[in-house]
């Protein structure tokens, strides 16, 4: 079946944003593939349709979830094992509900972001600062992509990137290594400009103006591309 989260959620505000809000080039590639599929019918695609070109290169940073609706609040079940983020949490979690995996301390900061993705059926991007075990500040960038089956979001893929301006950092136990909670910097639903335009191409029905040099005596021409 495409359950309730036992975590006590906190109210979070989500900004409205275009795809350009995502800064990581690799995450933008993942998002662009999703957008191409979304554009066909203006709904989230099925997960089996999703085949990014560099998918194998990204698997280490991806977490796959199934979404259960057997109870009023959706529950996300981890389907990935051995990802890089499992080192950040200190253990793998295949088959474990996400709220159980992150624990009651972190769940209020994590679960509502996933619930927003499931409820909206749109990508959600978030950035938070966390401290590694040595106190270095690490930016934790999370992109959530929803996938539908029979009109319901039954799968979510999360891409997680970590970045430290100081250079190297310790990812082991990153999310559990100290008492400091994540410090949210951004939470956004990608709900604007939901299309992907290949670079260097002109979109259909876009007006293009051609003009000769001044004094040439040749009138300006306007062409509409269809």
XYZ file of C-alpha atoms in Angstrom:
226
model
C 0.000 0.000 0.000
C 1.124 3.318 -1.033
C 1.221 5.287 8.012
C 1.132 7.798 10.898
C 4.282 9.534 11.893
C 4.731 9.429 15.634
C 6.874 12.520 15.515
C 5.356 15.711 16.827
C 5.573 18.034 13.833
C 6.235 21.736 14.131
C 4.721 24.349 11.855
C 7.171 25.304 9.139
C 6.953 28.080 6.587
C 7.828 27.224 3.006
C 8.790 29.811 0.419
C 7.611 29.621 -3.186
C 10.584 29.240 -5.512
C 11.687 28.481 -9.096
C 14.128 25.642 -9.887
C 17.056 28.086 -9.718
C 16.776 28.011 -5.916
C 18.714 24.719 -6.054
C 22.414 25.595 -6.111
C 24.126 22.206 -6.508
C 24.775 21.416 -10.186
C 24.157 17.718 -9.638
C 20.914 18.360 -7.775
C 19.807 20.696 -10.570
C 20.445 17.872 -13.059
C 18.225 15.576 -10.985
C 15.549 18.259 -10.767
C 15.693 19.012 -14.503
C 15.054 15.352 -15.339
C 12.027 15.417 -13.005
C 10.779 18.664 -14.597
C 10.926 17.205 -18.115
C 8.672 14.358 -16.978
C 6.381 16.678 -15.006
C 5.865 18.970 -18.007
C 4.014 16.319 -20.019
C 0.883 16.219 -17.829
C 1.625 18.733 -15.063
C 1.740 16.026 -12.388
C 4.562 14.200 -10.638
C 5.848 11.290 -12.771
C 5.988 7.622 -11.832
C 9.241 6.539 -10.271
C 9.974 3.952 -12.965
C 10.038 6.748 -15.563
C 12.801 8.560 -13.741
C 16.187 7.724 -15.263
C 18.688 10.607 -14.949
C 21.797 10.287 -17.078
C 24.186 10.257 -14.092
C 21.958 8.291 -11.733
C 24.613 5.713 -10.810
C 27.061 8.484 -9.904
C 24.499 9.968 -7.512
C 23.291 6.810 -5.755
C 25.695 7.350 -2.844
C 23.860 10.627 -2.055
C 20.292 9.436 -2.746
C 17.729 7.986 -0.364
C 14.650 6.214 -1.715
C 11.425 6.122 0.298
C 8.026 4.536 -0.093
C 5.046 6.414 1.325
C 2.465 4.553 3.392
C -1.086 5.856 3.802
C -2.521 3.203 6.105
C -3.046 5.884 8.767
C -4.148 9.536 8.466
C -0.620 10.973 8.393
C 1.689 9.682 5.645
C 4.687 7.697 6.835
C 7.901 7.389 4.851
C 9.775 4.089 4.876
C 13.470 4.056 3.965
C 14.311 1.742 1.056
C 18.022 2.598 0.667
C 20.954 1.104 2.489
C 24.589 2.136 2.710
C 24.201 5.712 1.474
C 26.580 8.475 2.486
C 23.910 10.024 4.680
C 23.704 6.815 6.709
C 27.210 7.708 7.921
C 25.904 11.100 9.002
C 23.242 9.426 11.133
C 25.571 6.692 12.345
C 23.669 3.669 10.992
C 21.733 2.396 7.986
C 17.956 2.383 8.002
C 16.552 0.176 5.261
C 12.977 -0.808 6.117
C 12.781 1.698 8.997
C 10.204 4.529 9.140
C 11.928 7.873 8.714
C 10.602 9.311 11.970
C 12.015 6.340 13.894
C 15.318 6.617 12.049
C 15.978 10.296 12.788
C 14.591 10.064 16.340
C 12.378 12.403 18.378
C 15.040 15.107 18.668
C 15.462 15.664 14.927
C 12.032 14.556 13.654
C 10.345 17.965 14.121
C 12.968 19.493 11.818
C 12.841 16.721 9.206
C 9.406 15.106 8.938
C 7.388 18.243 8.039
C 9.631 18.829 5.018
C 8.812 15.371 3.669
C 5.116 15.797 4.453
C 5.080 19.041 2.444
C 6.584 17.228 -0.546
C 3.987 14.450 -0.328
C 1.061 16.838 0.180
C 2.023 19.193 -2.661
C 3.330 16.602 -5.088
C 6.134 19.039 -5.927
C 9.883 19.211 -5.255
C 10.929 20.655 -1.911
C 14.378 22.112 -1.274
C 15.814 22.874 2.144
C 19.129 24.050 3.542
C 20.227 23.866 7.171
C 23.503 24.421 8.977
C 24.726 21.592 11.184
C 27.933 21.196 13.203
C 30.281 18.270 12.799
C 31.900 16.629 15.823
C 34.683 19.247 15.734
C 32.272 22.195 15.617
C 32.765 23.026 11.940
C 29.645 24.423 10.248
C 28.342 22.203 7.445
C 25.583 23.193 5.023
C 23.097 20.333 4.645
C 21.229 20.713 1.337
C 18.238 18.418 0.762
C 16.209 18.098 -2.470
C 13.039 15.987 -2.304
C 11.415 14.698 -5.491
C 7.908 13.153 -5.377
C 6.624 10.346 -7.622
C 2.999 9.358 -8.149
C 1.112 6.138 -8.715
C -2.630 6.305 -9.460
C -2.760 9.968 -8.483
C -1.042 9.568 -5.101
C 2.563 10.268 -4.111
C 3.850 6.806 -3.268
C 7.602 7.374 -3.583
C 10.049 10.125 -2.674
C 13.701 10.397 -3.631
C 15.924 12.594 -1.477
C 19.225 13.988 -2.725
C 21.446 15.189 0.106
C 24.585 17.281 -0.338
C 26.893 18.558 2.372
C 29.298 21.482 2.065
C 31.711 23.181 4.421
C 33.251 26.560 3.596
C 36.247 25.658 5.732
C 37.007 22.705 3.491
C 37.038 19.240 4.991
C 34.624 18.078 7.672
C 33.721 14.863 9.475
C 30.554 13.318 8.069
C 30.501 10.422 10.524
C 27.723 11.038 13.053
C 27.230 14.507 11.561
C 23.567 14.546 12.614
C 24.174 12.991 16.031
C 27.673 14.026 17.043
C 26.823 16.984 19.280
C 24.010 18.734 21.095
C 23.447 21.494 18.531
C 20.221 21.161 16.555
C 20.044 21.935 12.800
C 19.707 25.646 12.034
C 17.303 26.012 9.086
C 18.361 28.489 6.403
C 15.768 27.808 3.718
C 12.669 25.749 3.077
C 11.111 26.142 -0.354
C 8.557 24.418 -2.556
C 9.594 24.477 -6.209
C 6.237 25.569 -7.625
C 7.249 28.231 -10.170
C 8.698 27.897 -13.676
C 7.940 24.182 -13.710
C 9.522 23.492 -17.049
C 12.994 22.686 -18.241
C 14.477 24.632 -21.146
C 17.624 23.154 -22.617
C 20.430 25.734 -22.646
C 20.987 27.533 -25.938
C 17.581 26.744 -27.398
C 14.642 29.027 -28.128
C 11.276 28.059 -26.731
C 8.282 27.632 -29.082
C 6.169 30.767 -29.625
C 8.981 32.997 -28.389
C 9.296 36.273 -30.280
C 12.708 37.047 -31.739
C 13.655 40.427 -33.173
C 16.266 40.893 -35.894
C 17.680 44.329 -36.669
C 20.360 45.397 -39.140
C 22.990 47.980 -38.336
C 21.835 51.611 -38.105
C 21.773 53.379 -41.437
C 21.523 50.197 -43.449
C 18.093 51.117 -44.756
C 16.760 47.665 -43.879
C 13.715 47.570 -41.632
C 13.634 45.632 -38.409
C 11.890 42.287 -38.687
C 10.037 40.352 -35.973
C 9.463 36.625 -36.242
C 7.369 34.467 -33.918
C 8.690 30.940 -33.563
C 6.030 28.202 -33.368
